[in-house]
Coordinates of C-alpha atoms in Angstrom, one line a residue:
X1 CA 66.5 37.5 -7.7
X2 CA 69.4 34.5 -7.5
X3 CA 72.7 34.8 -6.3
X4 CA 75.2 35.2 -8.3
X5 CA 77.6 32.5 -8.4
X6 CA 81.4 32.6 -7.9
X7 CA 84.0 30.0 -8.0
X8 CA 87.1 30.5 -6.4
X9 CA 90.1 28.1 -6.6
X10 CA 92.9 27.7 -4.8
X11 CA 95.0 24.9 -2.7
X12 CA 94.8 27.1 0.6
X13 CA 92.0 26.0 2.3
X14 CA 92.5 29.6 4.6
X15 CA 93.0 31.0 0.9
X16 CA 89.5 30.2 0.1
X17 CA 87.8 31.0 3.4
X18 CA 88.9 34.5 3.6
X19 CA 87.8 35.2 -0.3
X20 CA 84.6 33.2 0.5
X21 CA 83.4 35.1 4.1
X22 CA 84.0 38.7 1.7
X23 CA 82.5 37.4 -0.9
X24 CA 79.4 35.8 1.0
X25 CA 79.0 38.9 3.1
X26 CA 77.9 40.9 -0.2
X27 CA 75.6 38.2 -0.7
X28 CA 77.6 35.9 -3.6
X29 CA 77.0 32.8 -3.6
X30 CA 80.1 30.8 -3.2
X31 CA 81.4 27.4 -4.2
X32 CA 85.2 26.4 -3.6
X33 CA 87.8 24.0 -5.8
X34 CA 90.9 23.2 -4.0
X35 CA 92.8 22.2 -7.5
X36 CA 92.6 22.9 -11.3
X37 CA 90.7 19.6 -12.0
X38 CA 88.2 19.7 -9.8
X39 CA 87.4 23.1 -11.1
X40 CA 87.1 22.6 -14.2
X41 CA 84.7 19.6 -12.9
X42 CA 82.8 22.1 -11.0
X43 CA 82.5 24.5 -14.0
X44 CA 80.9 22.3 -16.4
X45 CA 78.7 21.0 -13.7
X46 CA 77.2 24.3 -13.4
X47 CA 76.1 25.8 -15.8
X48 CA 75.3 29.4 -14.2
X49 CA 78.7 30.1 -12.9
X50 CA 79.0 34.3 -13.6
X51 CA 82.9 34.6 -12.0
X52 CA 85.9 33.2 -11.5
X53 CA 88.5 33.7 -9.0
X54 CA 91.6 31.7 -9.8
X55 CA 94.9 30.9 -8.6
X56 CA 97.7 30.2 -10.7
X57 CA 99.7 27.9 -8.6
X58 CA 98.0 24.9 -7.9
X59 CA 99.0 21.0 -7.9
X60 CA 96.8 18.9 -10.6
X61 CA 96.3 21.6 -12.6
X62 CA 97.7 24.8 -13.1
X63 CA 95.8 28.3 -13.5
X64 CA 96.7 28.7 -17.0
X65 CA 95.6 25.4 -17.6
X66 CA 92.4 26.0 -16.6
X67 CA 92.2 29.4 -18.0
X68 CA 93.1 27.6 -21.5
X69 CA 90.7 25.0 -20.8
X70 CA 87.2 27.0 -20.3
X71 CA 88.4 29.7 -22.7
X72 CA 87.8 27.3 -25.5
X73 CA 84.3 27.2 -24.2
X74 CA 83.1 30.4 -22.3
X75 CA 84.2 34.3 -22.2
X76 CA 82.8 34.0 -18.3
X77 CA 85.2 36.5 -16.4
X78 CA 88.2 35.0 -14.9
X79 CA 90.4 37.3 -11.8
X80 CA 93.8 35.4 -11.6
X81 CA 95.8 35.4 -8.9
X82 CA 99.4 35.3 -7.9
X83 CA 101.8 35.2 -5.1
X84 CA 104.1 37.4 -8.0
X85 CA 103.8 40.2 -9.9
X86 CA 105.6 39.0 -12.5
X87 CA 104.9 41.3 -16.4
X88 CA 105.3 37.9 -17.8
X89 CA 102.9 35.9 -16.4
X90 CA 100.7 38.8 -16.5
X91 CA 101.0 39.5 -20.2
X92 CA 100.7 35.6 -20.2
X93 CA 97.2 36.2 -18.7
X94 CA 96.0 38.2 -21.0
X95 CA 96.6 37.2 -23.6
X96 CA 94.8 33.4 -22.3
X97 CA 91.6 36.2 -22.0
X98 CA 92.3 37.1 -18.1
X99 CA 89.8 39.8 -17.8
X100 CA 91.7 40.7 -14.4
X101 CA 95.0 40.2 -12.8
X102 CA 95.8 40.3 -8.3
X103 CA 99.0 39.6 -6.6
X104 CA 99.2 38.2 -3.7
X105 CA 99.1 39.6 -0.5
X106 CA 95.6 41.9 -1.5
X107 CA 93.3 43.2 0.3
X108 CA 90.1 41.2 -0.1
X109 CA 88.0 44.6 0.0
X110 CA 89.8 45.2 -3.4
X111 CA 89.3 42.2 -4.7
X112 CA 85.8 42.5 -4.2
X113 CA 85.3 45.6 -5.6
X114 CA 87.2 44.4 -8.6
X115 CA 85.0 41.5 -8.2
X116 CA 81.8 43.6 -8.5
X117 CA 83.2 46.3 -11.2
X118 CA 83.7 43.2 -13.9
X119 CA 80.3 41.9 -12.9
X120 CA 79.3 45.4 -13.7
X121 CA 81.2 45.4 -17.0
X122 CA 79.4 42.3 -17.6
X123 CA 76.0 43.3 -17.1
X124 CA 75.4 40.2 -14.1
X125 CA 75.2 43.2 -11.7
X126 CA 73.7 45.8 -13.3
X127 CA 73.4 49.3 -10.9
X128 CA 71.3 52.3 -12.6
X129 CA 72.6 54.7 -9.9
X130 CA 76.0 54.4 -8.2
X131 CA 76.9 56.1 -5.2
X132 CA 80.1 57.5 -3.8
X133 CA 82.2 59.5 -2.0
X134 CA 79.6 62.3 -2.3
X135 CA 79.0 61.3 -6.0
X136 CA 75.6 59.8 -7.7
X137 CA 75.4 58.5 -11.2
X138 CA 72.4 57.7 -13.2
X139 CA 73.3 55.6 -15.5
X140 CA 69.7 55.8 -17.0
X141 CA 69.3 59.4 -16.6
X142 CA 72.9 59.9 -18.1
X143 CA 73.1 62.4 -15.1
X144 CA 75.4 63.2 -12.2
X145 CA 75.1 65.4 -8.6
X146 CA 78.4 65.7 -6.6
X147 CA 77.0 66.8 -3.0
X148 CA 73.4 67.2 -3.9
X149 CA 74.4 69.8 -6.6
X150 CA 73.9 68.8 -10.8
X151 CA 77.3 68.3 -12.5
X152 CA 77.0 69.0 -16.5
X153 CA 79.2 66.6 -18.4
X154 CA 79.5 65.8 -21.3
X155 CA 78.8 62.1 -23.0
X156 CA 82.6 61.5 -23.1
X157 CA 83.3 62.7 -19.8
X158 CA 80.3 60.5 -18.4
X159 CA 81.3 57.5 -19.6
X160 CA 84.3 57.9 -18.1
X161 CA 83.5 58.9 -15.0
X162 CA 81.1 56.0 -15.2
X163 CA 84.3 53.3 -16.1
X164 CA 86.5 54.9 -13.6
X165 CA 83.4 54.1 -10.6
X166 CA 82.4 50.7 -11.8
X167 CA 86.2 50.2 -11.8
X168 CA 87.6 51.8 -8.7
X169 CA 90.5 50.7 -6.7
X170 CA 91.9 49.3 -10.4
X171 CA 95.2 50.9 -11.9
X172 CA 94.1 51.4 -15.7
X173 CA 96.4 52.1 -18.5
X174 CA 95.7 54.7 -20.6
X175 CA 94.9 52.3 -24.0
X176 CA 92.5 50.2 -21.7
X177 CA 90.7 53.5 -21.1
X178 CA 91.0 54.1 -24.4
X179 CA 89.6 50.5 -25.9
X180 CA 86.5 50.6 -23.0
X181 CA 85.4 54.6 -23.3
X182 CA 86.2 54.9 -26.7
X183 CA 85.4 51.8 -27.9
X184 CA 88.4 51.3 -30.2
X185 CA 86.9 53.4 -33.1
X186 CA 89.3 56.9 -32.1
X187 CA 92.4 56.2 -33.9
X188 CA 94.6 60.0 -32.5
X189 CA 96.6 60.2 -29.8
X190 CA 95.3 58.8 -26.0
X191 CA 96.2 61.8 -24.5
X192 CA 93.0 62.9 -25.2
X193 CA 92.2 60.7 -22.3
X194 CA 94.4 63.3 -20.1
X195 CA 92.5 66.0 -21.5
X196 CA 89.0 65.0 -20.8
X197 CA 90.2 64.0 -16.9
X198 CA 91.3 67.6 -16.4
X199 CA 88.0 69.0 -17.5
X200 CA 86.5 65.9 -15.7
X201 CA 88.7 66.6 -13.4
X202 CA 87.8 70.6 -12.6
X203 CA 83.8 70.1 -13.1
X204 CA 84.0 67.3 -10.0
X205 CA 85.3 70.0 -7.4
X206 CA 86.9 68.2 -4.8
X207 CA 86.0 64.9 -5.5
X208 CA 88.2 65.5 -8.9
X209 CA 91.0 64.0 -6.3
X210 CA 89.2 60.3 -5.8
X211 CA 90.9 60.5 -9.8
X212 CA 94.5 59.9 -9.3
X213 CA 97.4 59.4 -11.8
X214 CA 99.5 56.7 -11.8
X215 CA 102.6 58.2 -13.5
X216 CA 103.6 56.6 -16.6
X217 CA 100.7 54.8 -16.7
X218 CA 97.1 56.3 -16.6
X219 CA 94.6 56.5 -14.0
X220 CA 92.8 55.1 -10.9
X221 CA 89.8 56.1 -9.0
X222 CA 89.9 55.6 -5.4
X223 CA 87.8 57.0 -3.4
X224 CA 89.5 58.3 0.5
X225 CA 88.9 56.3 3.4

């Protein structure tokens, strides 16, 4: 199988090297661009780029312009990197079709986890069986085992746990969970998620603690180090 190709765009060579080193360890093929213009040229020259990691502040053409240009022709997943955490910037990013938003400084391991989560969501990475923190999740069999013991989950509980695991380390709002797990076809109260999470946690035993509550927002799945 060919390596999955990722384009890393940042005007800081040290940042590009850091990201490239961590992605290369996971067997990704990384292409670098030091400014927005070069990024756009590289993207249109290479038809097999599966994901773009894109810095906002760059000379010649900034990340927003790059995103606008590429979004006219492609829905390739884009992760934006920024030195400042500004709600208006994040909202602009999501309006432009950014898939994920990460503020600097960040943990390279978390960045890799988010890359893999996005690639799974877009079926570029398709792990039928995922093992994490004593949990074994088999997508094909729709089965979950915790510490080797089968756990009986409803269909939506299974889908919810799958969504949490494939987005490990990502803060997820209730609305986002609802849109992805219930697929926009649920018009009730977003608090239905709280009910499902409560049931899911109780069935998972000690591993239920991996599902962290983010007060006023939603949840995050995080395995203790």
